[in-house]
Amino acid sequence: MDNAVVLMTFFLLAVAIMAFLFDLKALVDMMSIGTLLAYSLVAVCVLILRYQPDGAMERREGPGERDYLSSEEGESDLTESESHLNMLKRGSSTLQAVLHPPASPSEHSSSVVNMSVCVLVLVVCVMSYLTTYHIYNILDLEGWILASLFVCLLIFSGCVFMVCRQPQTTKKVSFMVPLLPFLPIVSVFVNIYLMVQLSGDTWIRFSVWMAVGFLIYFGYGMWHSVERQRKLQGPSNSNNQEHKKAGGEKQAAGGKDQEGFICPEKTSQC
């Protein structure tokens, strides 16, 4: 309880100092752009995760796909022509997933959704920029702005159509939302449009703080995270478990051999 009071006091003191030193509108804009970005990322993640395969680590291979052995250094033994052939097969499988989606989610259908969502986000950014900073050109019915919006609208509709055609996962998970994929797409559109409405100074401050955050994360946080330590300790723990298991089997085998030697002695004494 005392620690919570101390933390709350420190937080309120920090907020008071920042409100005294900085402009209140700048702080509100920074909070708004961060919140809107977080909401957009959540909507995109929900949209992507709902179209992932039921088995995330499973790999469905085509009937004509060729298995290959890797060398000790981890390099592939495939020739250049075979690698190009495999790339063409993957491309044809992805095109097949676009034209004729499977009944259940697969890696190819999820890749179609991922590409469609990335293109959709870029188109939404362009449309938000045009409708915000070129509104007078739209009201004057200039040809270039109307053609640009028409092309963006066609690409947007095509991305939504491709996402709708792909199968969804059948697992019941905690990030399920109704009206998929329309509700996450509308959320992304509204959030990005509101972010574009903010001033250029806010975007500059936000970019600087994001660069600092990325520098801290990729320079220190990623290399000292608990997840990385867990992955590094994973192979050693598995090797220790295998050694313990092998040792236990050897002890059990040794015990059986000793019983085999002892039993004849007992029977001879009897």
mmCIF file of C-alpha atoms in Angstrom:
data_model
loop_
_atom_site.group_PDB
_atom_site.id
_atom_site.type_symbol
_atom_site.label_atom_id
_atom_site.label_comp_id
_atom_site.label_asym_id
_atom_site.label_seq_id
_atom_site.Cartn_x
_atom_site.Cartn_y
_atom_site.Cartn_z
ATOM 1 C CA MET A 1 0.000 0.000 0.000
ATOM 2 C CA ASP A 2 2.831 2.395 0.867
ATOM 3 C CA ASN A 3 4.632 1.601 -2.403
ATOM 4 C CA ALA A 4 1.466 2.324 -4.376
ATOM 5 C CA VAL A 5 1.076 5.693 -2.657
ATOM 6 C CA VAL A 6 4.713 6.576 -3.368
ATOM 7 C CA LEU A 7 4.380 5.606 -7.037
ATOM 8 C CA MET A 8 1.149 7.575 -7.423
ATOM 9 C CA THR A 9 2.739 10.631 -5.818
ATOM 10 C CA PHE A 10 5.770 10.382 -8.080
ATOM 11 C CA PHE A 11 3.540 10.028 -11.151
ATOM 12 C CA LEU A 12 1.414 13.037 -10.235
ATOM 13 C CA LEU A 13 4.547 15.084 -9.532
ATOM 14 C CA ALA A 14 5.999 14.164 -12.930
ATOM 15 C CA VAL A 15 2.738 15.084 -14.663
ATOM 16 C CA ALA A 16 2.623 18.421 -12.843
ATOM 17 C CA ILE A 17 6.211 19.223 -13.845
ATOM 18 C CA MET A 18 5.550 18.327 -17.493
ATOM 19 C CA ALA A 19 2.350 20.399 -17.527
ATOM 20 C CA PHE A 20 4.304 23.343 -16.089
ATOM 21 C CA LEU A 21 7.206 23.093 -18.535
ATOM 22 C CA PHE A 22 5.425 22.131 -21.747
ATOM 23 C CA ASP A 23 2.422 23.346 -23.642
ATOM 24 C CA LEU A 24 -0.771 21.585 -22.619
ATOM 25 C CA LYS A 25 -1.984 21.282 -26.214
ATOM 26 C CA ALA A 26 1.301 19.623 -27.222
ATOM 27 C CA LEU A 27 0.945 17.094 -24.400
ATOM 28 C CA VAL A 28 -2.651 16.353 -25.362
ATOM 29 C CA ASP A 29 -1.681 15.892 -29.006
ATOM 30 C CA MET A 30 1.173 13.563 -28.056
ATOM 31 C CA MET A 31 -1.152 11.503 -25.886
ATOM 32 C CA SER A 32 -3.728 11.412 -28.680
ATOM 33 C CA ILE A 33 -1.352 10.270 -31.390
ATOM 34 C CA GLY A 34 0.093 7.553 -29.141
ATOM 35 C CA THR A 35 -3.352 6.277 -28.192
ATOM 36 C CA LEU A 36 -4.593 6.292 -31.781
ATOM 37 C CA LEU A 37 -1.485 4.418 -32.941
ATOM 38 C CA ALA A 38 -1.999 1.800 -30.217
ATOM 39 C CA TYR A 39 -5.652 1.343 -31.233
ATOM 40 C CA SER A 40 -4.640 0.995 -34.887
ATOM 41 C CA LEU A 41 -2.031 -1.657 -34.062
ATOM 42 C CA VAL A 42 -4.561 -3.597 -31.991
ATOM 43 C CA ALA A 43 -7.102 -3.524 -34.828
ATOM 44 C CA VAL A 44 -4.494 -4.686 -37.366
ATOM 45 C CA CYS A 45 -3.284 -7.482 -35.064
ATOM 46 C CA VAL A 46 -6.842 -8.678 -34.449
ATOM 47 C CA LEU A 47 -7.455 -8.703 -38.190
ATOM 48 C CA ILE A 48 -4.270 -10.673 -38.918
ATOM 49 C CA LEU A 49 -4.559 -13.182 -36.067
ATOM 50 C CA ARG A 50 -8.106 -14.165 -36.958
ATOM 51 C CA TYR A 51 -6.897 -15.459 -40.326
ATOM 52 C CA GLN A 52 -3.907 -17.440 -39.050
ATOM 53 C CA PRO A 53 -3.856 -21.244 -39.509
ATOM 54 C CA ASP A 54 -5.297 -23.327 -36.674
ATOM 55 C CA GLY A 55 -1.856 -24.868 -36.113
ATOM 56 C CA ALA A 56 0.523 -21.904 -36.106
ATOM 57 C CA MET A 57 3.647 -24.043 -36.556
ATOM 58 C CA GLU A 58 2.273 -26.542 -39.033
ATOM 59 C CA ARG A 59 3.623 -26.500 -42.564
ATOM 60 C CA ARG A 60 1.430 -27.850 -45.314
ATOM 61 C CA GLU A 61 3.445 -28.966 -48.262
ATOM 62 C CA GLY A 62 2.173 -29.471 -51.764
ATOM 63 C CA PRO A 63 2.136 -32.971 -53.288
ATOM 64 C CA GLY A 64 4.991 -32.147 -55.658
ATOM 65 C CA GLU A 65 7.164 -30.243 -53.226
ATOM 66 C CA ARG A 66 10.592 -31.772 -52.751
ATOM 67 C CA ASP A 67 12.124 -32.294 -49.320
ATOM 68 C CA TYR A 68 15.789 -31.516 -48.997
ATOM 69 C CA LEU A 69 18.528 -32.101 -46.462
ATOM 70 C CA SER A 70 20.555 -29.291 -44.985
ATOM 71 C CA SER A 71 24.288 -29.512 -44.421
ATOM 72 C CA GLU A 72 26.019 -29.288 -41.051
ATOM 73 C CA GLU A 73 26.562 -25.566 -41.473
ATOM 74 C CA GLY A 74 22.811 -25.099 -42.005
ATOM 75 C CA GLU A 75 23.147 -24.250 -45.706
ATOM 76 C CA SER A 76 20.750 -25.625 -48.290
ATOM 77 C CA ASP A 77 21.899 -28.203 -50.839
ATOM 78 C CA LEU A 78 19.406 -27.053 -53.458
ATOM 79 C CA THR A 79 20.783 -25.710 -56.694
ATOM 80 C CA GLU A 80 19.861 -22.292 -58.037
ATOM 81 C CA SER A 81 17.374 -23.693 -60.565
ATOM 82 C CA GLU A 82 15.640 -25.766 -57.884
ATOM 83 C CA SER A 83 15.359 -22.736 -55.576
ATOM 84 C CA HIS A 84 13.786 -20.714 -58.407
ATOM 85 C CA LEU A 85 11.384 -23.584 -59.041
ATOM 86 C CA ASN A 86 10.356 -23.641 -55.382
ATOM 87 C CA MET A 87 9.805 -19.869 -55.450
ATOM 88 C CA LEU A 88 7.569 -20.236 -58.499
ATOM 89 C CA LYS A 89 5.615 -22.983 -56.732
ATOM 90 C CA ARG A 90 5.101 -20.789 -53.671
ATOM 91 C CA GLY A 91 3.973 -17.912 -55.881
ATOM 92 C CA SER A 92 1.510 -20.146 -57.716
ATOM 93 C CA SER A 93 0.178 -21.444 -54.384
ATOM 94 C CA THR A 94 -0.355 -17.882 -53.161
ATOM 95 C CA LEU A 95 -2.112 -16.984 -56.425
ATOM 96 C CA GLN A 96 -4.233 -20.101 -56.029
ATOM 97 C CA ALA A 97 -5.168 -18.958 -52.506
ATOM 98 C CA VAL A 98 -6.224 -15.581 -53.916
ATOM 99 C CA LEU A 99 -8.361 -16.972 -56.718
ATOM 100 C CA HIS A 100 -9.644 -20.113 -54.986
ATOM 101 C CA PRO A 101 -9.229 -19.799 -51.191
ATOM 102 C CA PRO A 102 -9.152 -23.036 -49.181
ATOM 103 C CA ALA A 103 -11.875 -24.148 -46.803
ATOM 104 C CA SER A 104 -9.639 -23.783 -43.738
ATOM 105 C CA PRO A 105 -6.859 -21.251 -42.998
ATOM 106 C CA SER A 106 -3.420 -22.051 -44.369
ATOM 107 C CA GLU A 107 -0.069 -20.322 -44.638
ATOM 108 C CA HIS A 108 -0.865 -19.070 -48.128
ATOM 109 C CA SER A 109 -4.260 -17.662 -47.156
ATOM 110 C CA SER A 110 -2.744 -15.921 -44.123
ATOM 111 C CA SER A 111 -0.002 -14.425 -46.325
ATOM 112 C CA VAL A 112 -2.703 -13.075 -48.648
ATOM 113 C CA VAL A 113 -4.385 -11.436 -45.656
ATOM 114 C CA ASN A 114 -1.091 -9.977 -44.428
ATOM 115 C CA MET A 115 -0.278 -8.430 -47.802
ATOM 116 C CA SER A 116 -3.819 -7.123 -48.199
ATOM 117 C CA VAL A 117 -3.762 -5.501 -44.754
ATOM 118 C CA CYS A 118 -0.395 -3.821 -45.446
ATOM 119 C CA VAL A 119 -1.630 -2.391 -48.749
ATOM 120 C CA LEU A 120 -4.893 -1.358 -47.105
ATOM 121 C CA VAL A 121 -3.094 0.602 -44.380
ATOM 122 C CA LEU A 122 -0.962 2.422 -46.968
ATOM 123 C CA VAL A 123 -4.045 3.286 -49.039
ATOM 124 C CA VAL A 124 -5.853 4.577 -45.955
ATOM 125 C CA CYS A 125 -2.876 6.831 -45.164
ATOM 126 C CA VAL A 126 -2.913 8.246 -48.705
ATOM 127 C CA MET A 127 -6.674 8.776 -48.667
ATOM 128 C CA SER A 128 -6.538 10.477 -45.263
ATOM 129 C CA TYR A 129 -3.761 12.787 -46.462
ATOM 130 C CA LEU A 130 -5.616 13.736 -49.647
ATOM 131 C CA THR A 131 -8.940 14.373 -47.913
ATOM 132 C CA THR A 132 -7.247 16.433 -45.175
ATOM 133 C CA TYR A 133 -4.735 18.625 -46.984
ATOM 134 C CA HIS A 134 -6.392 18.822 -50.421
ATOM 135 C CA ILE A 135 -10.011 19.326 -49.428
ATOM 136 C CA TYR A 136 -10.284 22.490 -51.532
ATOM 137 C CA ASN A 137 -9.107 20.592 -54.602
ATOM 138 C CA ILE A 138 -11.828 18.029 -53.955
ATOM 139 C CA LEU A 139 -14.467 20.752 -53.605
ATOM 140 C CA ASP A 140 -13.269 22.311 -56.875
ATOM 141 C CA LEU A 141 -13.645 18.880 -58.541
ATOM 142 C CA GLU A 142 -10.116 18.845 -59.940
ATOM 143 C CA GLY A 143 -9.364 15.867 -62.125
ATOM 144 C CA TRP A 144 -6.115 14.656 -60.564
ATOM 145 C CA ILE A 145 -7.469 14.522 -57.029
ATOM 146 C CA LEU A 146 -10.659 12.740 -58.103
ATOM 147 C CA ALA A 147 -8.663 10.221 -60.143
ATOM 148 C CA SER A 148 -6.321 9.602 -57.193
ATOM 149 C CA LEU A 149 -9.209 9.043 -54.794
ATOM 150 C CA PHE A 150 -10.918 6.749 -57.300
ATOM 151 C CA VAL A 151 -7.778 4.603 -57.678
ATOM 152 C CA CYS A 152 -7.318 4.487 -53.893
ATOM 153 C CA LEU A 153 -10.942 3.492 -53.453
ATOM 154 C CA LEU A 154 -10.578 0.681 -56.005
ATOM 155 C CA ILE A 155 -7.448 -0.657 -54.280
ATOM 156 C CA PHE A 156 -9.146 -0.347 -50.874
ATOM 157 C CA SER A 157 -12.199 -2.271 -52.086
ATOM 158 C CA GLY A 158 -10.019 -4.955 -53.661
ATOM 159 C CA CYS A 159 -8.071 -5.458 -50.422
ATOM 160 C CA VAL A 160 -11.269 -5.731 -48.405
ATOM 161 C CA PHE A 161 -12.676 -8.208 -50.928
ATOM 162 C CA MET A 162 -9.572 -10.413 -50.760
ATOM 163 C CA VAL A 163 -9.607 -10.405 -46.965
ATOM 164 C CA CYS A 164 -13.299 -11.332 -46.915
ATOM 165 C CA ARG A 165 -12.690 -14.305 -49.217
ATOM 166 C CA GLN A 166 -10.086 -15.906 -46.957
ATOM 167 C CA PRO A 167 -11.174 -18.448 -44.310
ATOM 168 C CA GLN A 168 -11.055 -17.546 -40.632
ATOM 169 C CA THR A 169 -9.629 -19.623 -37.819
ATOM 170 C CA THR A 170 -12.008 -21.924 -35.973
ATOM 171 C CA LYS A 171 -10.324 -21.505 -32.598
ATOM 172 C CA LYS A 172 -12.115 -19.583 -29.862
ATOM 173 C CA VAL A 173 -9.674 -16.936 -28.731
ATOM 174 C CA SER A 174 -9.851 -13.847 -26.544
ATOM 175 C CA PHE A 175 -9.360 -11.307 -29.365
ATOM 176 C CA MET A 176 -12.549 -12.176 -31.267
ATOM 177 C CA VAL A 177 -14.700 -9.234 -32.389
ATOM 178 C CA PRO A 178 -17.970 -9.144 -34.326
ATOM 179 C CA LEU A 179 -18.404 -8.009 -37.936
ATOM 180 C CA LEU A 180 -14.990 -9.213 -39.050
ATOM 181 C CA PRO A 181 -13.212 -7.854 -41.091
ATOM 182 C CA PHE A 182 -15.277 -4.679 -41.378
ATOM 183 C CA LEU A 183 -15.057 -3.500 -37.762
ATOM 184 C CA PRO A 184 -11.207 -3.615 -37.541
ATOM 185 C CA ILE A 185 -10.917 -1.960 -40.977
ATOM 186 C CA VAL A 186 -13.255 0.859 -39.949
ATOM 187 C CA SER A 187 -11.280 1.257 -36.719
ATOM 188 C CA VAL A 188 -8.001 1.533 -38.651
ATOM 189 C CA PHE A 189 -9.529 4.048 -41.073
ATOM 190 C CA VAL A 190 -10.920 6.288 -38.308
ATOM 191 C CA ASN A 191 -7.747 6.154 -36.205
ATOM 192 C CA ILE A 192 -5.426 6.965 -39.105
ATOM 193 C CA TYR A 193 -7.710 9.755 -40.274
ATOM 194 C CA LEU A 194 -7.661 11.319 -36.801
ATOM 195 C CA MET A 195 -3.877 10.957 -36.620
ATOM 196 C CA VAL A 196 -3.498 12.817 -39.927
ATOM 197 C CA GLN A 197 -5.561 15.675 -38.503
ATOM 198 C CA LEU A 198 -2.857 16.430 -35.932
ATOM 199 C CA SER A 199 -0.272 19.130 -36.533
ATOM 200 C CA GLY A 200 3.148 18.670 -38.099
ATOM 201 C CA ASP A 201 4.905 19.566 -34.843
ATOM 202 C CA THR A 202 3.151 16.688 -33.142
ATOM 203 C CA TRP A 203 4.336 14.293 -35.835
ATOM 204 C CA ILE A 204 7.911 15.563 -35.475
ATOM 205 C CA ARG A 205 7.866 15.080 -31.685
ATOM 206 C CA PHE A 206 6.249 11.697 -32.100
ATOM 207 C CA SER A 207 8.865 10.614 -34.663
ATOM 208 C CA VAL A 208 11.705 11.685 -32.382
ATOM 209 C CA TRP A 209 10.312 9.812 -29.385
ATOM 210 C CA MET A 210 9.610 6.740 -31.533
ATOM 211 C CA ALA A 211 13.214 6.814 -32.796
ATOM 212 C CA VAL A 212 14.466 7.001 -29.204
ATOM 213 C CA GLY A 213 12.183 4.140 -28.216
ATOM 214 C CA PHE A 214 13.322 1.974 -31.131
ATOM 215 C CA LEU A 215 16.951 2.729 -30.301
ATOM 216 C CA ILE A 216 16.452 1.631 -26.679
ATOM 217 C CA TYR A 217 14.497 -1.463 -27.671
ATOM 218 C CA PHE A 218 16.770 -2.742 -30.445
ATOM 219 C CA GLY A 219 19.927 -1.630 -28.642
ATOM 220 C CA TYR A 220 19.188 -2.982 -25.163
ATOM 221 C CA GLY A 221 15.672 -4.254 -24.511
ATOM 222 C CA MET A 222 15.545 -6.972 -27.179
ATOM 223 C CA TRP A 223 18.893 -8.442 -26.128
ATOM 224 C CA HIS A 224 18.149 -8.427 -22.377
ATOM 225 C CA SER A 225 14.510 -9.479 -22.453
ATOM 226 C CA VAL A 226 13.143 -12.404 -20.451
ATOM 227 C CA GLU A 227 11.881 -14.062 -23.625
ATOM 228 C CA ARG A 228 15.350 -14.074 -25.165
ATOM 229 C CA GLN A 229 16.888 -15.524 -22.012
ATOM 230 C CA ARG A 230 14.214 -18.207 -22.003
ATOM 231 C CA LYS A 231 14.984 -19.113 -25.615
ATOM 232 C CA LEU A 232 18.717 -19.214 -24.915
ATOM 233 C CA GLN A 233 18.195 -21.464 -21.899
ATOM 234 C CA GLY A 234 15.800 -23.717 -23.798
ATOM 235 C CA PRO A 235 18.373 -25.874 -25.684
ATOM 236 C CA SER A 236 20.555 -26.278 -22.587
ATOM 237 C CA ASN A 237 17.575 -27.329 -20.475
ATOM 238 C CA SER A 238 16.462 -29.818 -23.116
ATOM 239 C CA ASN A 239 19.988 -31.270 -23.293
ATOM 240 C CA ASN A 240 20.107 -31.568 -19.498
ATOM 241 C CA GLN A 241 16.756 -33.319 -19.506
ATOM 242 C CA GLU A 242 17.970 -35.733 -22.189
ATOM 243 C CA HIS A 243 21.132 -36.470 -20.189
ATOM 244 C CA LYS A 244 19.079 -37.034 -17.043
ATOM 245 C CA LYS A 245 16.716 -39.308 -18.925
ATOM 246 C CA ALA A 246 19.594 -41.281 -20.420
ATOM 247 C CA GLY A 247 21.219 -41.535 -16.994
ATOM 248 C CA GLY A 248 17.989 -42.793 -15.485
ATOM 249 C CA GLU A 249 17.644 -45.417 -18.206
ATOM 250 C CA LYS A 250 21.223 -46.550 -17.605
ATOM 251 C CA GLN A 251 20.604 -46.794 -13.854
ATOM 252 C CA ALA A 252 17.429 -48.766 -14.471
ATOM 253 C CA ALA A 253 19.283 -51.110 -16.835
ATOM 254 C CA GLY A 254 22.099 -51.496 -14.316
ATOM 255 C CA GLY A 255 19.596 -52.314 -11.586
ATOM 256 C CA LYS A 256 18.033 -55.013 -13.728
ATOM 257 C CA ASP A 257 21.467 -56.521 -14.455
ATOM 258 C CA GLN A 258 22.281 -56.575 -10.744
ATOM 259 C CA GLU A 259 18.976 -58.299 -10.056
ATOM 260 C CA GLY A 260 19.852 -60.842 -12.726
ATOM 261 C CA PHE A 261 23.166 -61.558 -11.011
ATOM 262 C CA ILE A 262 21.674 -61.718 -7.510
ATOM 263 C CA CYS A 263 18.750 -63.971 -8.273
ATOM 264 C CA PRO A 264 20.836 -67.072 -9.270
ATOM 265 C CA GLU A 265 22.822 -66.778 -6.043
ATOM 266 C CA LYS A 266 19.655 -66.754 -3.992
ATOM 267 C CA THR A 267 18.224 -69.736 -5.843
ATOM 268 C CA SER A 268 21.463 -71.696 -5.371
ATOM 269 C CA GLN A 269 21.421 -71.002 -1.643
ATOM 270 C CA CYS A 270 17.842 -72.167 -1.454
#
